[in-house]
């Protein structure tokens, strides 16, 4: 089926701490590649970060650091729009409209909310519950068609599609009578195709690597020194068996599978050739090679990040310019949404 929507990419990361290898291999590598094929909009999603308590000073710092990481990884502000979410008020405005479109039953199924709220569900912020609705607004306020993310975001993307579809159906008459075509919002496609779509914790191969894990040893941060990377990999949990020589031997060995997957993603090799090289050997030799590969990939990024952080004003200027460009796309879409819903435009 042909779609009336020009291809456009949107994605974001939360400034809840340092970016880590999971963010990089699960999403960032894809973001960089898509810059040469698509119009891309990359956001630092600061309004998502405040769905859990943040220290204001640390949050401000994290917004700058995550932006510096974007730039150091290779996002190009001339090619792509790079900005922070809270500077474009249309995200929050469309999220409210979508709060009135999304159904409670849909949100009740979101596994990330259940994991993050845990046993304290009565006490968490309403914003944490409504997080996927804001995410739908982030994407759809730009009528984005493609969303490169890690595997953990699959369910949220499905919800974005459900919200877009319900809006298109609920307001079909108004959309047509305003001359906005048959459908107003595209159904955004998840692109879960990074070199490692789910990188797991170095301490527990059944949990995803995460910024908010209390143990810094669970993740490799893009800012870690070569010594810290080597030490974290040396201490990474493994099992007593040697590495298998074939892929099927990784079944039931979550930690081994994770480390081999990371090495394959970093070196561009496939898992079977990694096992061909290291299978039958002890973890120590493999871990040394893994640390070397991680340091080779991340050192230039952390060096470039430090250069950006020496000039915070330059980072803020990138965000200000990106926000103006983002607003120029979002504002007309939001004006049309107001027309469709029956709200008056401001004069
Ligand atoms: N472990 C992971 N493996 C692969 N991809 C991952 N992503 C996150 N963790 C992994 C992808 O990175 C992008 C940005 O994620 P985010 O900042 O929006 O927050 P998150 O998904 O909730 O990541 P964290 O690190 O776990 O943050 P906290 O701890 O603050 O919640 C997304 O595309 C995500 O899929």
PDB file of C-alpha atoms in Angstrom, residues 182-315:
ATOM      1  CA  UNK A 182      -8.079  10.168   4.567  1.00  0.00           C
ATOM      2  CA  UNK A 183      -5.677   9.600   7.445  1.00  0.00           C
ATOM      3  CA  UNK A 184      -3.970  12.291   9.469  1.00  0.00           C
ATOM      4  CA  UNK A 185      -1.260  10.376  11.308  1.00  0.00           C
ATOM      5  CA  UNK A 186       1.007   7.678   9.851  1.00  0.00           C
ATOM      6  CA  UNK A 187       1.321   4.383  11.726  1.00  0.00           C
ATOM      7  CA  UNK A 188       5.001   4.584  12.728  1.00  0.00           C
ATOM      8  CA  UNK A 189       7.172   1.552  11.987  1.00  0.00           C
ATOM      9  CA  UNK A 190       9.513   0.306  14.708  1.00  0.00           C
ATOM     10  CA  UNK A 191      13.013  -0.370  13.369  1.00  0.00           C
ATOM     11  CA  UNK A 192      14.533  -2.841  15.794  1.00  0.00           C
ATOM     12  CA  UNK A 193      17.548  -3.689  13.700  1.00  0.00           C
ATOM     13  CA  UNK A 194      20.610  -2.443  15.612  1.00  0.00           C
ATOM     14  CA  UNK A 195      23.678  -4.706  15.820  1.00  0.00           C
ATOM     15  CA  UNK A 196      22.525  -5.807  19.325  1.00  0.00           C
ATOM     16  CA  UNK A 197      18.852  -5.057  19.927  1.00  0.00           C
ATOM     17  CA  UNK A 198      18.896  -6.116  23.606  1.00  0.00           C
ATOM     18  CA  UNK A 199      22.178  -5.792  25.470  1.00  0.00           C
ATOM     19  CA  UNK A 200      21.959  -7.356  28.897  1.00  0.00           C
ATOM     20  CA  UNK A 201      23.442  -6.346  32.257  1.00  0.00           C
ATOM     21  CA  UNK A 202      27.036  -7.456  32.898  1.00  0.00           C
ATOM     22  CA  UNK A 203      25.937  -8.609  36.370  1.00  0.00           C
ATOM     23  CA  UNK A 204      22.804 -10.512  35.363  1.00  0.00           C
ATOM     24  CA  UNK A 205      22.296 -11.817  31.838  1.00  0.00           C
ATOM     25  CA  UNK A 206      18.518 -11.900  32.285  1.00  0.00           C
ATOM     26  CA  UNK A 207      18.179  -8.125  32.943  1.00  0.00           C
ATOM     27  CA  UNK A 208      18.710  -5.471  30.273  1.00  0.00           C
ATOM     28  CA  UNK A 209      21.651  -3.104  30.595  1.00  0.00           C
ATOM     29  CA  UNK A 210      20.131   0.086  31.989  1.00  0.00           C
ATOM     30  CA  UNK A 211      21.182   3.594  33.035  1.00  0.00           C
ATOM     31  CA  UNK A 212      19.192   3.353  36.241  1.00  0.00           C
ATOM     32  CA  UNK A 213      20.690   0.054  37.492  1.00  0.00           C
ATOM     33  CA  UNK A 214      22.197   0.803  40.913  1.00  0.00           C
ATOM     34  CA  UNK A 215      25.389  -1.083  40.043  1.00  0.00           C
ATOM     35  CA  UNK A 216      27.733   0.790  37.711  1.00  0.00           C
ATOM     36  CA  UNK A 217      29.385  -2.599  37.081  1.00  0.00           C
ATOM     37  CA  UNK A 218      26.214  -3.703  35.275  1.00  0.00           C
ATOM     38  CA  UNK A 219      26.919  -1.445  32.305  1.00  0.00           C
ATOM     39  CA  UNK A 220      29.653   0.061  30.144  1.00  0.00           C
ATOM     40  CA  UNK A 221      29.133   3.804  29.904  1.00  0.00           C
ATOM     41  CA  UNK A 222      30.247   5.681  26.808  1.00  0.00           C
ATOM     42  CA  UNK A 223      32.319   7.843  29.179  1.00  0.00           C
ATOM     43  CA  UNK A 224      34.170   4.968  30.911  1.00  0.00           C
ATOM     44  CA  UNK A 225      37.974   5.035  30.786  1.00  0.00           C
ATOM     45  CA  UNK A 226      39.798   2.113  29.085  1.00  0.00           C
ATOM     46  CA  UNK A 227      40.771   0.853  32.566  1.00  0.00           C
ATOM     47  CA  UNK A 228      37.167   0.961  33.788  1.00  0.00           C
ATOM     48  CA  UNK A 229      35.935  -0.851  30.663  1.00  0.00           C
ATOM     49  CA  UNK A 230      38.571  -3.583  31.063  1.00  0.00           C
ATOM     50  CA  UNK A 231      37.776  -3.971  34.759  1.00  0.00           C
ATOM     51  CA  UNK A 232      34.015  -4.162  34.230  1.00  0.00           C
ATOM     52  CA  UNK A 233      34.467  -6.805  31.540  1.00  0.00           C
ATOM     53  CA  UNK A 234      36.928  -8.778  33.705  1.00  0.00           C
ATOM     54  CA  UNK A 235      34.374  -8.768  36.521  1.00  0.00           C
ATOM     55  CA  UNK A 236      31.382  -9.488  34.245  1.00  0.00           C
ATOM     56  CA  UNK A 237      29.426 -12.503  35.438  1.00  0.00           C
ATOM     57  CA  UNK A 238      30.087 -15.724  33.508  1.00  0.00           C
ATOM     58  CA  UNK A 239      29.664 -19.425  34.209  1.00  0.00           C
ATOM     59  CA  UNK A 240      32.378 -22.036  34.861  1.00  0.00           C
ATOM     60  CA  UNK A 241      32.108 -23.758  31.446  1.00  0.00           C
ATOM     61  CA  UNK A 242      34.405 -22.793  28.541  1.00  0.00           C
ATOM     62  CA  UNK A 243      32.783 -20.960  25.629  1.00  0.00           C
ATOM     63  CA  UNK A 244      30.960 -23.339  23.263  1.00  0.00           C
ATOM     64  CA  UNK A 245      32.129 -23.781  19.673  1.00  0.00           C
ATOM     65  CA  UNK A 246      28.622 -23.565  18.223  1.00  0.00           C
ATOM     66  CA  UNK A 247      25.697 -21.191  18.709  1.00  0.00           C
ATOM     67  CA  UNK A 248      23.355 -23.824  20.114  1.00  0.00           C
ATOM     68  CA  UNK A 249      25.797 -24.267  23.004  1.00  0.00           C
ATOM     69  CA  UNK A 250      24.869 -20.750  24.220  1.00  0.00           C
ATOM     70  CA  UNK A 251      21.295 -21.839  25.036  1.00  0.00           C
ATOM     71  CA  UNK A 252      20.581 -21.373  28.748  1.00  0.00           C
ATOM     72  CA  UNK A 253      23.852 -19.458  29.244  1.00  0.00           C
ATOM     73  CA  UNK A 254      22.516 -15.891  29.321  1.00  0.00           C
ATOM     74  CA  UNK A 255      25.753 -14.199  30.402  1.00  0.00           C
ATOM     75  CA  UNK A 256      27.939 -16.003  27.845  1.00  0.00           C
ATOM     76  CA  UNK A 257      25.405 -15.286  25.111  1.00  0.00           C
ATOM     77  CA  UNK A 258      25.330 -11.612  26.032  1.00  0.00           C
ATOM     78  CA  UNK A 259      29.114 -11.164  25.988  1.00  0.00           C
ATOM     79  CA  UNK A 260      29.486 -13.019  22.693  1.00  0.00           C
ATOM     80  CA  UNK A 261      26.648 -10.909  21.232  1.00  0.00           C
ATOM     81  CA  UNK A 262      28.347  -7.694  22.346  1.00  0.00           C
ATOM     82  CA  UNK A 263      31.671  -8.779  20.838  1.00  0.00           C
ATOM     83  CA  UNK A 264      29.970  -9.702  17.555  1.00  0.00           C
ATOM     84  CA  UNK A 265      28.147  -6.348  17.459  1.00  0.00           C
ATOM     85  CA  UNK A 266      31.306  -4.366  18.202  1.00  0.00           C
ATOM     86  CA  UNK A 267      33.463  -6.138  15.630  1.00  0.00           C
ATOM     87  CA  UNK A 268      30.831  -6.663  12.930  1.00  0.00           C
ATOM     88  CA  UNK A 269      31.457 -10.434  13.046  1.00  0.00           C
ATOM     89  CA  UNK A 270      28.652 -12.990  13.310  1.00  0.00           C
ATOM     90  CA  UNK A 271      28.182 -15.066  16.439  1.00  0.00           C
ATOM     91  CA  UNK A 272      29.250 -18.346  14.821  1.00  0.00           C
ATOM     92  CA  UNK A 273      32.571 -16.940  13.648  1.00  0.00           C
ATOM     93  CA  UNK A 274      33.191 -15.470  17.132  1.00  0.00           C
ATOM     94  CA  UNK A 275      32.601 -18.937  18.601  1.00  0.00           C
ATOM     95  CA  UNK A 276      34.797 -20.425  15.863  1.00  0.00           C
ATOM     96  CA  UNK A 277      37.621 -18.250  17.150  1.00  0.00           C
ATOM     97  CA  UNK A 278      37.040 -18.436  20.915  1.00  0.00           C
ATOM     98  CA  UNK A 279      35.012 -21.660  21.384  1.00  0.00           C
ATOM     99  CA  UNK A 280      36.575 -24.251  23.719  1.00  0.00           C
ATOM    100  CA  UNK A 281      38.740 -21.561  25.350  1.00  0.00           C
ATOM    101  CA  UNK A 282      38.459 -19.946  28.760  1.00  0.00           C
ATOM    102  CA  UNK A 283      36.552 -16.732  29.274  1.00  0.00           C
ATOM    103  CA  UNK A 284      39.708 -14.843  30.252  1.00  0.00           C
ATOM    104  CA  UNK A 285      41.177 -14.799  26.714  1.00  0.00           C
ATOM    105  CA  UNK A 286      37.798 -13.859  25.240  1.00  0.00           C
ATOM    106  CA  UNK A 287      37.247 -11.127  27.826  1.00  0.00           C
ATOM    107  CA  UNK A 288      40.592  -9.529  26.957  1.00  0.00           C
ATOM    108  CA  UNK A 289      39.613  -9.422  23.278  1.00  0.00           C
ATOM    109  CA  UNK A 290      36.173  -8.053  24.202  1.00  0.00           C
ATOM    110  CA  UNK A 291      37.684  -5.294  26.344  1.00  0.00           C
ATOM    111  CA  UNK A 292      40.054  -4.349  23.492  1.00  0.00           C
ATOM    112  CA  UNK A 293      37.142  -4.170  21.040  1.00  0.00           C
ATOM    113  CA  UNK A 294      35.037  -2.054  23.412  1.00  0.00           C
ATOM    114  CA  UNK A 295      37.912   0.337  24.159  1.00  0.00           C
ATOM    115  CA  UNK A 296      38.732   0.695  20.442  1.00  0.00           C
ATOM    116  CA  UNK A 297      35.121   1.614  19.707  1.00  0.00           C
ATOM    117  CA  UNK A 298      34.346   3.817  22.686  1.00  0.00           C
ATOM    118  CA  UNK A 299      37.601   5.719  23.332  1.00  0.00           C
ATOM    119  CA  UNK A 300      37.234   8.090  20.361  1.00  0.00           C
ATOM    120  CA  UNK A 301      33.626   8.753  21.413  1.00  0.00           C
ATOM    121  CA  UNK A 302      34.487   9.628  25.011  1.00  0.00           C
ATOM    122  CA  UNK A 303      37.383  11.829  23.838  1.00  0.00           C
ATOM    123  CA  UNK A 304      35.061  13.738  21.498  1.00  0.00           C
ATOM    124  CA  UNK A 305      32.432  13.975  24.207  1.00  0.00           C
ATOM    125  CA  UNK A 306      34.975  15.630  26.513  1.00  0.00           C
ATOM    126  CA  UNK A 307      35.735  18.176  23.788  1.00  0.00           C
ATOM    127  CA  UNK A 308      32.036  19.065  23.504  1.00  0.00           C
ATOM    128  CA  UNK A 309      31.686  19.265  27.280  1.00  0.00           C
ATOM    129  CA  UNK A 310      34.537  21.772  27.431  1.00  0.00           C
ATOM    130  CA  UNK A 311      32.226  24.111  25.517  1.00  0.00           C
ATOM    131  CA  UNK A 312      28.749  23.762  27.023  1.00  0.00           C
ATOM    132  CA  UNK A 313      27.645  26.896  25.187  1.00  0.00           C
ATOM    133  CA  UNK A 314      28.205  25.133  21.865  1.00  0.00           C
ATOM    134  CA  UNK A 315      26.080  22.179  23.022  1.00  0.00           C
TER     135      UNK A 315
END
